[in-house]
Tab-separated table of N, CA and C in Angstrom:
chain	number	residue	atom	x	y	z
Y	1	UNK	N	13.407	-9.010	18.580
Y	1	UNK	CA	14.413	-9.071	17.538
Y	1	UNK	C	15.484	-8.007	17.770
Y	2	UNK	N	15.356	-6.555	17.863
Y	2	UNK	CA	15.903	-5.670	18.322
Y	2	UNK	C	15.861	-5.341	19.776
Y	3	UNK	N	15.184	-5.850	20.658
Y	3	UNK	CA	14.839	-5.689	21.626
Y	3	UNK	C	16.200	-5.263	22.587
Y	4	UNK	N	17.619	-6.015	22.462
Y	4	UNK	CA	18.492	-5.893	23.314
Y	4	UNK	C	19.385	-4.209	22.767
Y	5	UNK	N	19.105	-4.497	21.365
Y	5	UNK	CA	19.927	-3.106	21.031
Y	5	UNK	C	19.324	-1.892	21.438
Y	6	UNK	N	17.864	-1.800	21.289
Y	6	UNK	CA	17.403	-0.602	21.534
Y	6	UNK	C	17.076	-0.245	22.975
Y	7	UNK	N	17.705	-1.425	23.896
Y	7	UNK	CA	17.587	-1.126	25.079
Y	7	UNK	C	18.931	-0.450	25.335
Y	8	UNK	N	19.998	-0.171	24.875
Y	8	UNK	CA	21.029	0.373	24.844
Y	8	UNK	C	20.992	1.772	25.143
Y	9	UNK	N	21.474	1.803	26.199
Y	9	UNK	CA	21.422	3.577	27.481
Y	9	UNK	C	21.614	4.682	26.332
Y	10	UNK	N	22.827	4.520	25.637
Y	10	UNK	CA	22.956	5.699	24.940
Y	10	UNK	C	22.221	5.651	23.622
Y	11	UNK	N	21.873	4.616	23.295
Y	11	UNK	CA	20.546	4.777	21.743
Y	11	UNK	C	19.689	5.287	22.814
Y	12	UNK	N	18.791	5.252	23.356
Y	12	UNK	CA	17.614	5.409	24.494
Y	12	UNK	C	17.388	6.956	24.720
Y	13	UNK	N	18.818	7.156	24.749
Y	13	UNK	CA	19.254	8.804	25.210
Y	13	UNK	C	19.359	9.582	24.207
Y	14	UNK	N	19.894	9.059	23.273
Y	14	UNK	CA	19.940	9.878	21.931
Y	14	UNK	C	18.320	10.285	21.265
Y	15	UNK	N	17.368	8.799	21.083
Y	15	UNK	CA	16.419	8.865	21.005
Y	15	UNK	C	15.547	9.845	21.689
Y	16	UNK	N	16.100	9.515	22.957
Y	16	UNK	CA	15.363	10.713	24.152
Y	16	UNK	C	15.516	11.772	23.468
Y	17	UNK	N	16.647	12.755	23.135
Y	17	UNK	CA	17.409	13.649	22.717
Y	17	UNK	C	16.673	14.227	21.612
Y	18	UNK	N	15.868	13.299	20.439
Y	18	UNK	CA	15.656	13.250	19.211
Y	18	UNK	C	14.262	13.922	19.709
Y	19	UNK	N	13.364	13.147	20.784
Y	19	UNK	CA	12.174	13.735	21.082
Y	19	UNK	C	11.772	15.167	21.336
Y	20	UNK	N	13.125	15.418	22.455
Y	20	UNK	CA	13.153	16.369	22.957
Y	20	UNK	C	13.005	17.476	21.837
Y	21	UNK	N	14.012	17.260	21.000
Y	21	UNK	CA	14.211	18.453	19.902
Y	21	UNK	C	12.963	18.645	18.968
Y	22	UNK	N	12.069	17.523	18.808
Y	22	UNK	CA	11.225	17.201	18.047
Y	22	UNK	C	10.000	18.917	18.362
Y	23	UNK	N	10.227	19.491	19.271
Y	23	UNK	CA	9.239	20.284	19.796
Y	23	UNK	C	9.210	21.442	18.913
Y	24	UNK	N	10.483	21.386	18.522
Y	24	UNK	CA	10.975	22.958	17.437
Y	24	UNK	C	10.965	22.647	15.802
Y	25	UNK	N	10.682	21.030	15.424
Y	25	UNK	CA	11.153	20.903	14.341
Y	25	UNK	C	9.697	19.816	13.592
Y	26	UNK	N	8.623	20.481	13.432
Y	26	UNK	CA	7.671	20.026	12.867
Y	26	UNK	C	7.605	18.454	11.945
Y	27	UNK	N	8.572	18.566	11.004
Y	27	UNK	CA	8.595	17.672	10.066
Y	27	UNK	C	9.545	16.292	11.030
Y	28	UNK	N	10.680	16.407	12.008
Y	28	UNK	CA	11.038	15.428	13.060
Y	28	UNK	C	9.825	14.829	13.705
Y	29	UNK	N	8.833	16.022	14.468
Y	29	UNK	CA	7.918	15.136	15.292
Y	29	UNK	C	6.668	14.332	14.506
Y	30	UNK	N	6.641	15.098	13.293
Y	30	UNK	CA	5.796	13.978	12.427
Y	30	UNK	C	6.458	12.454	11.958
Y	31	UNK	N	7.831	12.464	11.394
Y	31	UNK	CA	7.984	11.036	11.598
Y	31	UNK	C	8.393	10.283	13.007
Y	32	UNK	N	8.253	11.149	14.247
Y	32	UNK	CA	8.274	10.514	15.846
Y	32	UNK	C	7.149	10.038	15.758
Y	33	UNK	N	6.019	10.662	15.327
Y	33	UNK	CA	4.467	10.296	15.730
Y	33	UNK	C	4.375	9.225	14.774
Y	34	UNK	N	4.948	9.099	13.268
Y	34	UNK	CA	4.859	7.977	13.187
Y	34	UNK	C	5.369	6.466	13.091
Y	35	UNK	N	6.792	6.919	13.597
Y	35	UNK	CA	7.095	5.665	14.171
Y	35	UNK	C	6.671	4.921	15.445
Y	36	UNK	N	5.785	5.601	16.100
Y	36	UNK	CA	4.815	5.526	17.410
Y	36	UNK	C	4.062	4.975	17.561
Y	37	UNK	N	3.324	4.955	15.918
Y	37	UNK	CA	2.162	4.420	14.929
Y	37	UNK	C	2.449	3.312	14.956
Y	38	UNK	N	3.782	2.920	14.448
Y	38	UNK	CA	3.866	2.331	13.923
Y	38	UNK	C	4.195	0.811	14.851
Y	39	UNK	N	5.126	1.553	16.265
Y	39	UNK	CA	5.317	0.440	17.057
Y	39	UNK	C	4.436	-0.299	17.648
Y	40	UNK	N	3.185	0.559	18.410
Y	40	UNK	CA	1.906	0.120	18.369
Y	40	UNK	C	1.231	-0.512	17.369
Y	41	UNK	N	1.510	-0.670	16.318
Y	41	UNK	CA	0.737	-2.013	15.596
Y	41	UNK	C	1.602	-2.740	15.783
Y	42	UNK	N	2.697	-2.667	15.808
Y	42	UNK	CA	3.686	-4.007	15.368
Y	42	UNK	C	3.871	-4.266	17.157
Y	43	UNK	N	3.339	-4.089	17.875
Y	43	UNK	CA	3.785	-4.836	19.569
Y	43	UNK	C	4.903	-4.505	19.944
Y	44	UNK	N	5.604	-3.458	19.012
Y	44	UNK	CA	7.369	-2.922	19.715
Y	44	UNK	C	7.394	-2.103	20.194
Y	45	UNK	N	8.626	-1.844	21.472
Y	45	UNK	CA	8.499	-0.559	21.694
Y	45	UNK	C	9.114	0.379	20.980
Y	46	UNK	N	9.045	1.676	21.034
Y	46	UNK	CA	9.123	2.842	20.533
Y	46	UNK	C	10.559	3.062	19.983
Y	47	UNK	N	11.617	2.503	21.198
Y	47	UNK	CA	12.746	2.269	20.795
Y	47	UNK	C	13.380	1.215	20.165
Y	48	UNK	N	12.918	0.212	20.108
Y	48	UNK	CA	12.917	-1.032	18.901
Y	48	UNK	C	12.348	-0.020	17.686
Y	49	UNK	N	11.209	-0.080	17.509
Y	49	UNK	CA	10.539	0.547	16.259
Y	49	UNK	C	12.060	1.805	15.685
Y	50	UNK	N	12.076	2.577	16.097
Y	50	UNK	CA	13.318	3.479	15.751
Y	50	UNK	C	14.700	2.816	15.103
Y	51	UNK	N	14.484	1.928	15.842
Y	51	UNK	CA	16.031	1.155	15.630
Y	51	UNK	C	15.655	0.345	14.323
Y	52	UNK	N	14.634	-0.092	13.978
Y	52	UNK	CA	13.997	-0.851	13.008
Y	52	UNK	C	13.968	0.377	11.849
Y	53	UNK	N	13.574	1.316	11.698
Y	53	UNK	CA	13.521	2.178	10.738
Y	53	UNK	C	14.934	3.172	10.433
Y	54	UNK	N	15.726	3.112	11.401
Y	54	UNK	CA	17.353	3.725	11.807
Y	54	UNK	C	18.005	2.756	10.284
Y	55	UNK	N	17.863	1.217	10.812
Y	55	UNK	CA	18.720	-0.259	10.327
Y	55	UNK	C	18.128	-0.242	8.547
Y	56	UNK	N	16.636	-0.108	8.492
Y	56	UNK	CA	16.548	-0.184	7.572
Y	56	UNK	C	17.186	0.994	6.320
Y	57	UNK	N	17.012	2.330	6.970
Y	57	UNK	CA	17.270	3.480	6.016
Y	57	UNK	C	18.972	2.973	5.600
Y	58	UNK	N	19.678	2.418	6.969
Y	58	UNK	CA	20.912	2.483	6.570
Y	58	UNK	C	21.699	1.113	5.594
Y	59	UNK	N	20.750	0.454	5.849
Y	59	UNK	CA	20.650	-0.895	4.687
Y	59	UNK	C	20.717	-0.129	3.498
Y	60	UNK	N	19.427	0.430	2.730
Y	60	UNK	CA	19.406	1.050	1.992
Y	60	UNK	C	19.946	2.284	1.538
Y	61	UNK	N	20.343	2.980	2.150
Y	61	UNK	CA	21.948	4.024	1.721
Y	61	UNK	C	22.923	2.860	1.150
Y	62	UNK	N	23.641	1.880	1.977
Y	62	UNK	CA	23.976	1.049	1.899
Y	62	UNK	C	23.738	0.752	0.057
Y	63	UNK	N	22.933	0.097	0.100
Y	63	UNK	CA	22.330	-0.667	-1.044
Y	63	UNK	C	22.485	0.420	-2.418
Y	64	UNK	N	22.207	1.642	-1.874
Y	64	UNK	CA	22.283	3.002	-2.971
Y	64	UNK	C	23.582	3.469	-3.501
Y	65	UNK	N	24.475	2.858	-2.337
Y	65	UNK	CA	25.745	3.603	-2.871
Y	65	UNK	C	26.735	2.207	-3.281
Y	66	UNK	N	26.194	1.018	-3.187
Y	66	UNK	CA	26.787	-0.231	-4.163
Y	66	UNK	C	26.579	0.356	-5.450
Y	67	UNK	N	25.230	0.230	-5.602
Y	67	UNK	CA	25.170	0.219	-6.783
Y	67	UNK	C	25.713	0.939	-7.610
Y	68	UNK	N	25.452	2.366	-7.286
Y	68	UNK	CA	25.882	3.250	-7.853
Y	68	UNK	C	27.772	3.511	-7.806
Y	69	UNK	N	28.555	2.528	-6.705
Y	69	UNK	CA	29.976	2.317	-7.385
Y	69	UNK	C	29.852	0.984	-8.424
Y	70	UNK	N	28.946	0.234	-8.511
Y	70	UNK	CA	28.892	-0.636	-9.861
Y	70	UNK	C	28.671	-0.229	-11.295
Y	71	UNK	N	28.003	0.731	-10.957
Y	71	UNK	CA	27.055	1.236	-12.263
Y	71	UNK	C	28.245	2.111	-12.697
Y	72	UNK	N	28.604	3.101	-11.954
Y	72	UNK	CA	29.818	4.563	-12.628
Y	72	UNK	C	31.172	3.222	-12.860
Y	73	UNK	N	31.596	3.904	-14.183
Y	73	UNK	CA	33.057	3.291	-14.192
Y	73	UNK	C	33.768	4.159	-13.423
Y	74	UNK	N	35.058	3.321	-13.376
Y	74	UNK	CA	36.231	3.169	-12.178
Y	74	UNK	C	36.873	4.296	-12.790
């Protein structure tokens, strides 16, 4: 499903990037380890899985800040 995006050199690299840093920043490598978790159940790789949890958070920002220009008056 994601398969072609997260094969994308510079997501890959960034991701790479994300790991790398993960060494100094406790609470990063705990959600690395579990999106890791997570690709391994679901048959994706590591970089699909990322991109899957990347798409969703930003759906939902997304979704957070409709509403909330619906809800506040103009």
């Amino acid at each position: 499903m994601f398969a072609a995006e997260a094969e994308n050199e510079e997501f890959m690299r960034v991701v790479d990037d994300l790991v790398a840093g993960a060494e100094s920043d406790p609470e990063l490598a705990q959600g690395l380890k579990w999106i890791d978790m997570q690709s391994r159940e679901k048959g994706v790789t590591f970089y699909e899985m990322t991109l899957i949890v990347l798409k969703k958070h930003m759906a939902e920002r997304r979704a957070r800040e409709w509403l909330k220009a619906k809800v506040s008056p103009a």
